[in-house]
C-alpha cells in the first residue's frame, strides 16, 4: 500500500470512528499504540525535536486555560462561538495573550477555531473545566512540572545521583524548602485540595478490588479470628475506600477492621458523603512510628510504598514487621513497572513521583530487593488481567511452626537459640533438615528453605537428589558446631550476635582493664583509657579533604586521630604509647583505612557484635568469615570482615592481652581455608605489624615466627618495608638500633 492510499484509509477510519459507537478500552489502547508507532516511524529528527522540546508549552496553555476559566466559558456556551476579547474581559487579561492561548489550545485539540480570534467548544474542552476533576489534576501535576524544570540543576548538584531521601530531593531544591511535599501542601490549601481530587481521579480506574482476585478464602479465612483481634489493618488507607469495600463484601467476618491514617485525614472523613461503615475503627497513625496494633491477621497497604524512596520505605516496613506475629501477613497493593517495554504513561508517572517525592515506581525486581532487605518472604504476586500493572504481593514473616526465620530483634535471637539447642522437641517436623555438625555430630535442625537466598552451597545440599537430600540429613564433621550456629543465626536473623555471645562465654579479661590498671587510673585521672570517644574540639586544624576547620580528637586503640566532624576524614596524629614510632603509625593508618563493604552498617559504626573484644570473639569472627566463604555467603563474609576490622580498630594492645592478636595471627596463617579469604589475612597482618613493638614482648611471637610457613617472612617484610620507606630515616626510626635486630 502506498503512503497516499494509507493516508486516505486513515482519514476514512477517523471519519467512521465518530459513528462507530463505544469502543472497548483494550481495542482503543491497541489502536492508539499502532498510531503512535506509525507516527514514530514517519517522524524526522526535526519533527521529534519540535514534539519533545516544544511540548512543554501544551501543558502551559492548559494550565492558563484552567486559571483563566477559558474551558469553563467555552463549555458553558454550549457550542456558541466566543471571541478572544470577550473571554479576556472576564478576567481582565490582555486580548492578545488570550488569543495566543486559544491558538495553542486549538492545535492540541482542546478548543475549536471557527474564525479570527474566535473559538468554540471541542470534544475534550469540558474535561478541563471546573465541571471535571481533571482540572484539579492539572493544578497538581503542574506543581510537579515546576519542580521538573529544575531537576537538571538538582541532579547536577548531586553528581547525577538518583534521589534516595524524601527530605532532600528535587522538590526541596526547586522550592527552596525543608518541608516534604505532603507537609508543604498543608500550608497551601489549594494545592492540597488539588492533590486530594487528583487521588480520587486515580481511583476511577482502580479496577477490581484486591479480594476479588486474591484467594482470600483459602489463605486468610481458614483460621478463625477472635472478635477482639484485628483482622484487617488498612495502613495509610485514606478515606477508607478499600476497607469499606472489604467490609461490604464480608459483612459477617469475625475480627476488627481498622483504618489508619494521619490525624487530618481521619478527621476529614466526617466531611465525606460516603463515610466508612460504623464497625470500621478509625485510628490516627503515622506509619513512621511503631505500629500500635500488634498481631493482626492482615496488614494492608495500597500504593503507599511508591510514595517513598527505599530509605523511608524500609522504615515503614520495619514498623509493620515489628507488629506481626507468626500468623500475620502483609498485603501490598502496588503498581510495578515492567523490566522491559514499560508504557509511556507509567514511565512519565515515575518521573513525577521522583520530582515531587524523591521516590520511584519500582519494577518487580526492585520490589523484591526492597522487601528482602525489610525481612519479608514474597508469595505471589496475584494479578488481575483488567488492572494492568496493579498487583498484590503477599508477604509473610520468615516464620514456620517449628522454626523462626526473622530479622534482628532481641527476642527473636533468644527464640532462635532456644530452638537450635532444643532439638528433640522439633525433630517431629517432617519437612525439617538436620545437619550433624562437628566431631561429635551434634544435630542442628533447620527449615528447608532457610538457605535458599543465603547460601547456594547449603541450599543445593538440602534440595539435591543425592543421599543428603533424600535422607534429609547431612554430616559436617570438619565444622565447629558453634561456628555453624553462627551461619544458621545469620540465615535466620542477618546477624550472629547470639552465637558470638554463647561462644565467647563470660570471660572478657583480655578486653577489660585489670583491677590494677583501673586502680592506677583512679590515681592518675589524666591517663586515658584504651577506647575513648571525643576528647576535645580543635577549631584551628584544617581538614585536608574539605578544608574546613572544625575537627576533634578520637582514640582508636593505641593511636589518636584527628577527625573532621564534617566529612569524617581522619589523620593518625600520634600514638598514646611512647615506644611507638612514625612507621608504626603509618602501618596503623594503612590498617585503619582498609575498606570492607558491609550490607548492614555504614562505615565505622559502633555495633554490639564488637562490644566484647577478647581472643575468643576475634577468633570466632575469623572462623565464621572463613566458613561463610566456603558456603558462598558473601554478605556474611563482608559483615565478618567489617566487624573484625571494627573490633581490632578499638583494641588497645598491651602486654597483658597480646594473646588476642597472636592467637588471631596464628589462626589466619595455619588454617588452610584462609587462603580463600586473602583480605582477612592481609588485615590481621597489617594490624600485627603496626603493634610489633608490644607483640615482641611476648615469647610466643618468637615461637610463631620460628614455625615454617609464610607468617614470619610476611610479617617481617611488612615491618621492614615500612621502616625502609623514604618517609623516614631508618636509623632514626629504630632509635639507632640495627634493623637486623628486629628479626632476631
mmCIF file of N, CA, C and O in Angstrom, residues 383-468:
data_model
loop_
_atom_site.group_PDB
_atom_site.id
_atom_site.type_symbol
_atom_site.label_atom_id
_atom_site.label_comp_id
_atom_site.label_asym_id
_atom_site.label_seq_id
_atom_site.Cartn_x
_atom_site.Cartn_y
_atom_site.Cartn_z
ATOM 1 N N UNK A 383 -2.376 -11.136 40.279
ATOM 2 C CA UNK A 383 -2.729 -10.011 39.421
ATOM 3 C C UNK A 383 -4.119 -10.201 38.851
ATOM 4 O O UNK A 383 -4.619 -11.307 38.732
ATOM 5 N N UNK A 384 -4.704 -9.073 38.481
ATOM 6 C CA UNK A 384 -5.959 -9.084 37.739
ATOM 7 C C UNK A 384 -5.667 -8.631 36.325
ATOM 8 O O UNK A 384 -5.006 -7.618 36.111
ATOM 9 N N UNK A 385 -6.154 -9.383 35.335
ATOM 10 C CA UNK A 385 -5.900 -9.027 33.939
ATOM 11 C C UNK A 385 -6.439 -7.657 33.596
ATOM 12 O O UNK A 385 -5.928 -6.976 32.713
ATOM 13 N N UNK A 386 -7.486 -7.244 34.313
ATOM 14 C CA UNK A 386 -8.124 -5.971 33.985
ATOM 15 C C UNK A 386 -7.397 -4.775 34.584
ATOM 16 O O UNK A 386 -7.732 -3.645 34.318
ATOM 17 N N UNK A 387 -6.390 -5.027 35.383
ATOM 18 C CA UNK A 387 -5.757 -3.933 36.117
ATOM 19 C C UNK A 387 -4.426 -3.516 35.522
ATOM 20 O O UNK A 387 -3.900 -2.479 35.857
ATOM 21 N N UNK A 388 -3.876 -4.281 34.613
ATOM 22 C CA UNK A 388 -2.599 -3.927 34.018
ATOM 23 C C UNK A 388 -1.468 -4.088 34.999
ATOM 24 O O UNK A 388 -1.136 -5.193 35.393
ATOM 25 N N UNK A 389 -0.854 -2.978 35.424
ATOM 26 C CA UNK A 389 0.315 -3.031 36.288
ATOM 27 C C UNK A 389 0.001 -3.203 37.759
ATOM 28 O O UNK A 389 0.906 -3.262 38.562
ATOM 29 N N UNK A 390 -1.257 -3.254 38.154
ATOM 30 C CA UNK A 390 -1.610 -3.375 39.565
ATOM 31 C C UNK A 390 -1.428 -4.811 40.020
ATOM 32 O O UNK A 390 -1.915 -5.740 39.388
ATOM 33 N N UNK A 391 -0.728 -4.986 41.121
ATOM 34 C CA UNK A 391 -0.519 -6.335 41.628
ATOM 35 C C UNK A 391 -0.634 -6.349 43.135
ATOM 36 O O UNK A 391 -0.544 -5.317 43.772
ATOM 37 N N UNK A 392 -0.829 -7.508 43.667
ATOM 38 C CA UNK A 392 -0.901 -7.682 45.112
ATOM 39 C C UNK A 392 0.191 -8.641 45.538
ATOM 40 O O UNK A 392 0.257 -9.758 45.057
ATOM 41 N N UNK A 393 1.043 -8.176 46.416
ATOM 42 C CA UNK A 393 2.088 -9.022 46.988
ATOM 43 C C UNK A 393 1.629 -9.510 48.349
ATOM 44 O O UNK A 393 1.099 -8.734 49.128
ATOM 45 N N UNK A 394 1.829 -10.765 48.601
ATOM 46 C CA UNK A 394 1.571 -11.291 49.936
ATOM 47 C C UNK A 394 2.919 -11.546 50.578
ATOM 48 O O UNK A 394 3.755 -12.246 50.028
ATOM 49 N N UNK A 395 3.135 -10.960 51.719
ATOM 50 C CA UNK A 395 4.416 -11.053 52.400
ATOM 51 C C UNK A 395 4.200 -11.687 53.754
ATOM 52 O O UNK A 395 3.211 -11.431 54.419
ATOM 53 N N UNK A 396 5.129 -12.525 54.125
ATOM 54 C CA UNK A 396 4.996 -13.212 55.402
ATOM 55 C C UNK A 396 6.330 -13.145 56.134
ATOM 56 O O UNK A 396 7.381 -13.185 55.511
ATOM 57 N N UNK A 397 6.270 -13.053 57.445
ATOM 58 C CA UNK A 397 7.497 -13.188 58.217
ATOM 59 C C UNK A 397 8.124 -14.544 57.934
ATOM 60 O O UNK A 397 7.419 -15.510 57.675
ATOM 61 N N UNK A 398 9.447 -14.613 57.976
ATOM 62 C CA UNK A 398 10.125 -15.892 57.823
ATOM 63 C C UNK A 398 9.839 -16.721 59.082
ATOM 64 O O UNK A 398 10.679 -16.883 59.946
ATOM 65 N N UNK A 399 8.656 -17.248 59.180
ATOM 66 C CA UNK A 399 8.239 -17.897 60.422
ATOM 67 C C UNK A 399 7.450 -19.154 60.076
ATOM 68 O O UNK A 399 6.506 -19.109 59.306
ATOM 69 N N UNK A 400 7.865 -20.286 60.617
ATOM 70 C CA UNK A 400 7.110 -21.515 60.415
ATOM 71 C C UNK A 400 6.745 -22.077 61.778
ATOM 72 O O UNK A 400 7.116 -21.528 62.812
ATOM 73 N N UNK A 401 6.041 -23.200 61.776
ATOM 74 C CA UNK A 401 5.547 -23.755 63.038
ATOM 75 C C UNK A 401 6.689 -24.093 63.989
ATOM 76 O O UNK A 401 6.591 -23.899 65.195
ATOM 77 N N UNK A 402 7.791 -24.598 63.448
ATOM 78 C CA UNK A 402 8.872 -25.058 64.302
ATOM 79 C C UNK A 402 10.088 -24.149 64.336
ATOM 80 O O UNK A 402 10.925 -24.263 65.211
ATOM 81 N N UNK A 403 10.208 -23.283 63.362
ATOM 82 C CA UNK A 403 11.434 -22.500 63.281
ATOM 83 C C UNK A 403 11.141 -21.045 63.002
ATOM 84 O O UNK A 403 10.226 -20.702 62.268
ATOM 85 N N UNK A 404 11.952 -20.211 63.566
ATOM 86 C CA UNK A 404 11.868 -18.771 63.352
ATOM 87 C C UNK A 404 12.832 -18.362 62.257
ATOM 88 O O UNK A 404 13.979 -18.760 62.252
ATOM 89 N N UNK A 405 12.361 -17.580 61.317
ATOM 90 C CA UNK A 405 13.228 -17.012 60.289
ATOM 91 C C UNK A 405 12.916 -15.527 60.263
ATOM 92 O O UNK A 405 11.908 -15.109 59.721
ATOM 93 N N UNK A 406 13.749 -14.714 60.869
ATOM 94 C CA UNK A 406 13.384 -13.318 61.066
ATOM 95 C C UNK A 406 14.617 -12.438 61.052
ATOM 96 O O UNK A 406 15.734 -12.916 61.083
ATOM 97 N N UNK A 407 14.391 -11.136 61.041
ATOM 98 C CA UNK A 407 15.486 -10.177 61.077
ATOM 99 C C UNK A 407 15.874 -9.878 62.529
ATOM 100 O O UNK A 407 15.167 -10.243 63.449
ATOM 101 N N UNK A 408 16.988 -9.187 62.749
ATOM 102 C CA UNK A 408 17.476 -8.993 64.119
ATOM 103 C C UNK A 408 16.466 -8.331 65.035
ATOM 104 O O UNK A 408 15.912 -7.299 64.716
ATOM 105 N N UNK A 409 16.217 -8.971 66.163
ATOM 106 C CA UNK A 409 15.367 -8.419 67.207
ATOM 107 C C UNK A 409 15.685 -9.222 68.454
ATOM 108 O O UNK A 409 15.886 -10.431 68.366
ATOM 109 N N UNK A 410 15.747 -8.595 69.606
ATOM 110 C CA UNK A 410 16.284 -9.283 70.781
ATOM 111 C C UNK A 410 15.543 -10.583 71.078
ATOM 112 O O UNK A 410 16.147 -11.616 71.293
ATOM 113 N N UNK A 411 14.212 -10.531 71.065
ATOM 114 C CA UNK A 411 13.517 -11.764 71.441
ATOM 115 C C UNK A 411 13.633 -12.808 70.339
ATOM 116 O O UNK A 411 13.605 -13.995 70.595
ATOM 117 N N UNK A 412 13.809 -12.385 69.083
ATOM 118 C CA UNK A 412 13.944 -13.373 68.014
ATOM 119 C C UNK A 412 15.288 -14.096 68.132
ATOM 120 O O UNK A 412 15.404 -15.266 67.825
ATOM 121 N N UNK A 413 16.332 -13.395 68.608
ATOM 122 C CA UNK A 413 17.603 -14.054 68.823
ATOM 123 C C UNK A 413 17.469 -15.133 69.895
ATOM 124 O O UNK A 413 17.995 -16.231 69.770
ATOM 125 N N UNK A 414 16.756 -14.800 70.964
ATOM 126 C CA UNK A 414 16.590 -15.769 72.045
ATOM 127 C C UNK A 414 15.793 -16.977 71.569
ATOM 128 O O UNK A 414 16.119 -18.125 71.874
ATOM 129 N N UNK A 415 14.735 -16.708 70.785
ATOM 130 C CA UNK A 415 13.951 -17.810 70.250
ATOM 131 C C UNK A 415 14.800 -18.672 69.327
ATOM 132 O O UNK A 415 14.720 -19.899 69.348
ATOM 133 N N UNK A 416 15.629 -18.020 68.510
ATOM 134 C CA UNK A 416 16.498 -18.773 67.614
ATOM 135 C C UNK A 416 17.375 -19.730 68.404
ATOM 136 O O UNK A 416 17.473 -20.916 68.108
ATOM 137 N N UNK A 417 18.027 -19.204 69.433
ATOM 138 C CA UNK A 417 18.958 -20.042 70.175
ATOM 139 C C UNK A 417 18.234 -21.170 70.900
ATOM 140 O O UNK A 417 18.706 -22.305 70.934
ATOM 141 N N UNK A 418 17.071 -20.882 71.467
ATOM 142 C CA UNK A 418 16.330 -21.924 72.181
ATOM 143 C C UNK A 418 15.927 -23.042 71.229
ATOM 144 O O UNK A 418 15.924 -24.214 71.598
ATOM 145 N N UNK A 419 15.625 -22.702 69.979
ATOM 146 C CA UNK A 419 15.222 -23.720 69.022
ATOM 147 C C UNK A 419 16.430 -24.504 68.509
ATOM 148 O O UNK A 419 16.338 -25.668 68.176
ATOM 149 N N UNK A 420 17.599 -23.820 68.430
ATOM 150 C CA UNK A 420 18.798 -24.518 67.979
ATOM 151 C C UNK A 420 19.224 -25.587 68.981
ATOM 152 O O UNK A 420 19.711 -26.647 68.609
ATOM 153 N N UNK A 421 19.069 -25.325 70.287
ATOM 154 C CA UNK A 421 19.572 -26.271 71.279
ATOM 155 C C UNK A 421 18.479 -27.224 71.763
ATOM 156 O O UNK A 421 18.769 -28.234 72.373
ATOM 157 N N UNK A 422 17.213 -26.909 71.476
ATOM 158 C CA UNK A 422 16.124 -27.765 71.927
ATOM 159 C C UNK A 422 15.687 -28.666 70.773
ATOM 160 O O UNK A 422 14.560 -28.658 70.336
ATOM 161 N N UNK A 423 16.647 -29.458 70.271
ATOM 162 C CA UNK A 423 16.406 -30.258 69.077
ATOM 163 C C UNK A 423 15.305 -31.309 69.252
ATOM 164 O O UNK A 423 14.439 -31.450 68.398
ATOM 165 N N UNK A 424 15.266 -32.084 70.361
ATOM 166 C CA UNK A 424 14.281 -33.164 70.447
ATOM 167 C C UNK A 424 12.851 -32.704 70.282
ATOM 168 O O UNK A 424 12.028 -33.435 69.728
ATOM 169 N N UNK A 425 12.530 -31.508 70.731
ATOM 170 C CA UNK A 425 11.139 -31.060 70.682
ATOM 171 C C UNK A 425 10.690 -30.712 69.269
ATOM 172 O O UNK A 425 9.499 -30.554 69.037
ATOM 173 N N UNK A 426 11.637 -30.607 68.332
ATOM 174 C CA UNK A 426 11.219 -30.200 66.998
ATOM 175 C C UNK A 426 11.638 -31.200 65.916
ATOM 176 O O UNK A 426 11.497 -30.937 64.733
ATOM 177 N N UNK A 427 12.148 -32.373 66.326
ATOM 178 C CA UNK A 427 12.548 -33.360 65.329
ATOM 179 C C UNK A 427 11.367 -33.998 64.623
ATOM 180 O O UNK A 427 11.539 -34.681 63.621
ATOM 181 N N UNK A 428 10.151 -33.792 65.151
ATOM 182 C CA UNK A 428 8.978 -34.411 64.554
ATOM 183 C C UNK A 428 8.592 -33.769 63.233
ATOM 184 O O UNK A 428 7.805 -34.312 62.485
ATOM 185 N N UNK A 429 9.133 -32.590 62.956
ATOM 186 C CA UNK A 429 8.781 -31.891 61.732
ATOM 187 C C UNK A 429 9.319 -32.651 60.526
ATOM 188 O O UNK A 429 10.517 -32.759 60.321
ATOM 189 N N UNK A 430 8.424 -33.203 59.714
ATOM 190 C CA UNK A 430 8.833 -33.999 58.562
ATOM 191 C C UNK A 430 9.540 -33.162 57.515
ATOM 192 O O UNK A 430 10.309 -33.669 56.710
ATOM 193 N N UNK A 431 9.273 -31.858 57.501
ATOM 194 C CA UNK A 431 9.841 -31.006 56.466
ATOM 195 C C UNK A 431 11.205 -30.461 56.835
ATOM 196 O O UNK A 431 11.842 -29.791 56.040
ATOM 197 N N UNK A 432 11.686 -30.732 58.075
ATOM 198 C CA UNK A 432 12.937 -30.148 58.512
ATOM 199 C C UNK A 432 14.121 -30.912 57.925
ATOM 200 O O UNK A 432 14.002 -32.024 57.425
ATOM 201 N N UNK A 433 15.279 -30.273 57.988
ATOM 202 C CA UNK A 433 16.530 -30.880 57.529
ATOM 203 C C UNK A 433 17.517 -30.793 58.679
ATOM 204 O O UNK A 433 17.600 -29.774 59.356
ATOM 205 N N UNK A 434 18.279 -31.865 58.913
ATOM 206 C CA UNK A 434 19.171 -31.918 60.064
ATOM 207 C C UNK A 434 20.618 -32.000 59.594
ATOM 208 O O UNK A 434 20.976 -32.867 58.797
ATOM 209 N N UNK A 435 21.425 -31.077 60.091
ATOM 210 C CA UNK A 435 22.868 -31.145 59.914
ATOM 211 C C UNK A 435 23.476 -31.727 61.186
ATOM 212 O O UNK A 435 23.163 -31.269 62.292
ATOM 213 N N UNK A 436 24.346 -32.735 61.033
ATOM 214 C CA UNK A 436 25.089 -33.277 62.164
ATOM 215 C C UNK A 436 26.493 -32.686 62.086
ATOM 216 O O UNK A 436 27.268 -32.998 61.180
ATOM 217 N N UNK A 437 26.790 -31.818 63.063
ATOM 218 C CA UNK A 437 27.927 -30.919 62.929
ATOM 219 C C UNK A 437 29.022 -31.260 63.933
ATOM 220 O O UNK A 437 28.747 -31.555 65.101
ATOM 221 N N UNK A 438 30.267 -31.206 63.479
ATOM 222 C CA UNK A 438 31.417 -31.331 64.356
ATOM 223 C C UNK A 438 31.844 -32.761 64.609
ATOM 224 O O UNK A 438 31.245 -33.727 64.118
ATOM 225 N N UNK A 439 32.863 -32.880 65.425
ATOM 226 C CA UNK A 439 33.431 -34.199 65.728
ATOM 227 C C UNK A 439 32.419 -35.116 66.393
ATOM 228 O O UNK A 439 32.393 -36.322 66.149
ATOM 229 N N UNK A 440 31.551 -34.540 67.222
ATOM 230 C CA UNK A 440 30.562 -35.361 67.936
ATOM 231 C C UNK A 440 29.213 -35.386 67.219
ATOM 232 O O UNK A 440 28.227 -35.886 67.782
ATOM 233 N N UNK A 441 29.151 -34.852 66.017
ATOM 234 C CA UNK A 441 27.935 -34.860 65.182
ATOM 235 C C UNK A 441 26.720 -34.345 65.949
ATOM 236 O O UNK A 441 25.675 -34.978 66.022
ATOM 237 N N UNK A 442 26.876 -33.170 66.503
ATOM 238 C CA UNK A 442 25.767 -32.539 67.217
ATOM 239 C C UNK A 442 24.723 -32.068 66.209
ATOM 240 O O UNK A 442 25.062 -31.412 65.216
ATOM 241 N N UNK A 443 23.432 -32.384 66.448
ATOM 242 C CA UNK A 443 22.414 -32.062 65.441
ATOM 243 C C UNK A 443 22.004 -30.588 65.465
ATOM 244 O O UNK A 443 21.922 -29.958 66.509
ATOM 245 N N UNK A 444 21.759 -30.051 64.282
ATOM 246 C CA UNK A 444 21.208 -28.701 64.112
ATOM 247 C C UNK A 444 20.052 -28.802 63.129
ATOM 248 O O UNK A 444 20.251 -29.128 61.962
ATOM 249 N N UNK A 445 18.852 -28.554 63.616
ATOM 250 C CA UNK A 445 17.642 -28.669 62.805
ATOM 251 C C UNK A 445 17.347 -27.337 62.119
ATOM 252 O O UNK A 445 17.315 -26.287 62.767
ATOM 253 N N UNK A 446 17.144 -27.350 60.801
ATOM 254 C CA UNK A 446 16.879 -26.113 60.068
ATOM 255 C C UNK A 446 15.657 -26.281 59.176
ATOM 256 O O UNK A 446 15.295 -27.388 58.779
ATOM 257 N N UNK A 447 15.033 -25.157 58.877
ATOM 258 C CA UNK A 447 13.920 -25.146 57.934
ATOM 259 C C UNK A 447 14.482 -25.305 56.523
ATOM 260 O O UNK A 447 15.506 -24.712 56.183
ATOM 261 N N UNK A 448 13.874 -26.149 55.663
ATOM 262 C CA UNK A 448 14.478 -26.494 54.369
ATOM 263 C C UNK A 448 14.817 -25.306 53.484
ATOM 264 O O UNK A 448 15.800 -25.340 52.757
ATOM 265 N N UNK A 449 13.996 -24.248 53.529
ATOM 266 C CA UNK A 449 14.252 -23.104 52.661
ATOM 267 C C UNK A 449 15.114 -22.031 53.322
ATOM 268 O O UNK A 449 15.223 -20.923 52.813
ATOM 269 N N UNK A 450 15.722 -22.383 54.457
ATOM 270 C CA UNK A 450 16.483 -21.400 55.221
ATOM 271 C C UNK A 450 17.591 -20.760 54.396
ATOM 272 O O UNK A 450 17.814 -19.560 54.438
ATOM 273 N N UNK A 451 18.307 -21.576 53.613
ATOM 274 C CA UNK A 451 19.471 -21.078 52.888
ATOM 275 C C UNK A 451 19.176 -20.755 51.426
ATOM 276 O O UNK A 451 20.097 -20.549 50.645
ATOM 277 N N UNK A 452 17.895 -20.682 51.083
ATOM 278 C CA UNK A 452 17.514 -20.516 49.673
ATOM 279 C C UNK A 452 18.127 -19.278 49.062
ATOM 280 O O UNK A 452 18.623 -19.302 47.933
ATOM 281 N N UNK A 453 18.078 -18.141 49.782
ATOM 282 C CA UNK A 453 18.607 -16.896 49.257
ATOM 283 C C UNK A 453 19.915 -16.492 49.940
ATOM 284 O O UNK A 453 20.381 -15.373 49.765
ATOM 285 N N UNK A 454 20.480 -17.410 50.733
ATOM 286 C CA UNK A 454 21.646 -17.057 51.539
ATOM 287 C C UNK A 454 22.893 -17.811 51.093
ATOM 288 O O UNK A 454 23.942 -17.215 50.880
ATOM 289 N N UNK A 455 22.771 -19.124 50.939
ATOM 290 C CA UNK A 455 23.926 -19.944 50.586
ATOM 291 C C UNK A 455 23.549 -20.944 49.500
ATOM 292 O O UNK A 455 22.841 -21.920 49.771
ATOM 293 N N UNK A 456 24.007 -20.749 48.276
ATOM 294 C CA UNK A 456 23.688 -21.717 47.212
ATOM 295 C C UNK A 456 24.281 -23.086 47.487
ATOM 296 O O UNK A 456 23.728 -24.095 47.045
ATOM 297 N N UNK A 457 25.396 -23.137 48.233
ATOM 298 C CA UNK A 457 26.027 -24.423 48.522
ATOM 299 C C UNK A 457 25.159 -25.252 49.460
ATOM 300 O O UNK A 457 24.841 -26.423 49.185
ATOM 301 N N UNK A 458 24.766 -24.673 50.591
ATOM 302 C CA UNK A 458 23.928 -25.400 51.548
ATOM 303 C C UNK A 458 22.541 -25.664 50.990
ATOM 304 O O UNK A 458 21.949 -26.721 51.249
ATOM 305 N N UNK A 459 22.000 -24.729 50.230
ATOM 306 C CA UNK A 459 20.680 -24.933 49.629
ATOM 307 C C UNK A 459 20.706 -26.105 48.651
ATOM 308 O O UNK A 459 19.780 -26.918 48.611
ATOM 309 N N UNK A 460 21.772 -26.202 47.858
ATOM 310 C CA UNK A 460 21.890 -27.321 46.922
ATOM 311 C C UNK A 460 22.028 -28.647 47.666
ATOM 312 O O UNK A 460 21.492 -29.675 47.236
ATOM 313 N N UNK A 461 22.720 -28.629 48.804
ATOM 314 C CA UNK A 461 22.871 -29.842 49.600
ATOM 315 C C UNK A 461 21.519 -30.324 50.127
ATOM 316 O O UNK A 461 21.208 -31.522 50.109
ATOM 317 N N UNK A 462 20.706 -29.367 50.563
ATOM 318 C CA UNK A 462 19.400 -29.713 51.143
ATOM 319 C C UNK A 462 18.443 -30.237 50.081
ATOM 320 O O UNK A 462 17.684 -31.177 50.309
ATOM 321 N N UNK A 463 18.467 -29.642 48.902
ATOM 322 C CA UNK A 463 17.469 -29.968 47.885
ATOM 323 C C UNK A 463 18.004 -30.867 46.775
ATOM 324 O O UNK A 463 17.361 -31.016 45.734
ATOM 325 N N UNK A 464 19.179 -31.454 46.979
ATOM 326 C CA UNK A 464 19.745 -32.310 45.941
ATOM 327 C C UNK A 464 19.034 -33.661 45.913
ATOM 328 O O UNK A 464 18.336 -34.049 46.854
ATOM 329 N N UNK A 465 19.230 -34.388 44.813
ATOM 330 C CA UNK A 465 18.682 -35.736 44.690
ATOM 331 C C UNK A 465 19.705 -36.790 45.120
ATOM 332 O O UNK A 465 19.517 -37.974 44.861
ATOM 333 N N UNK A 466 20.751 -36.329 45.766
ATOM 334 C CA UNK A 466 21.751 -37.265 46.271
ATOM 335 C C UNK A 466 21.345 -37.746 47.664
ATOM 336 O O UNK A 466 20.240 -37.466 48.135
ATOM 337 N N UNK A 467 22.248 -38.440 48.308
ATOM 338 C CA UNK A 467 21.938 -39.080 49.582
ATOM 339 C C UNK A 467 21.453 -38.080 50.621
ATOM 340 O O UNK A 467 20.464 -38.317 51.321
ATOM 341 N N UNK A 468 22.141 -36.922 50.723
ATOM 342 C CA UNK A 468 21.767 -35.941 51.741
ATOM 343 C C UNK A 468 20.350 -35.426 51.537
ATOM 344 O O UNK A 468 19.559 -35.311 52.483
#
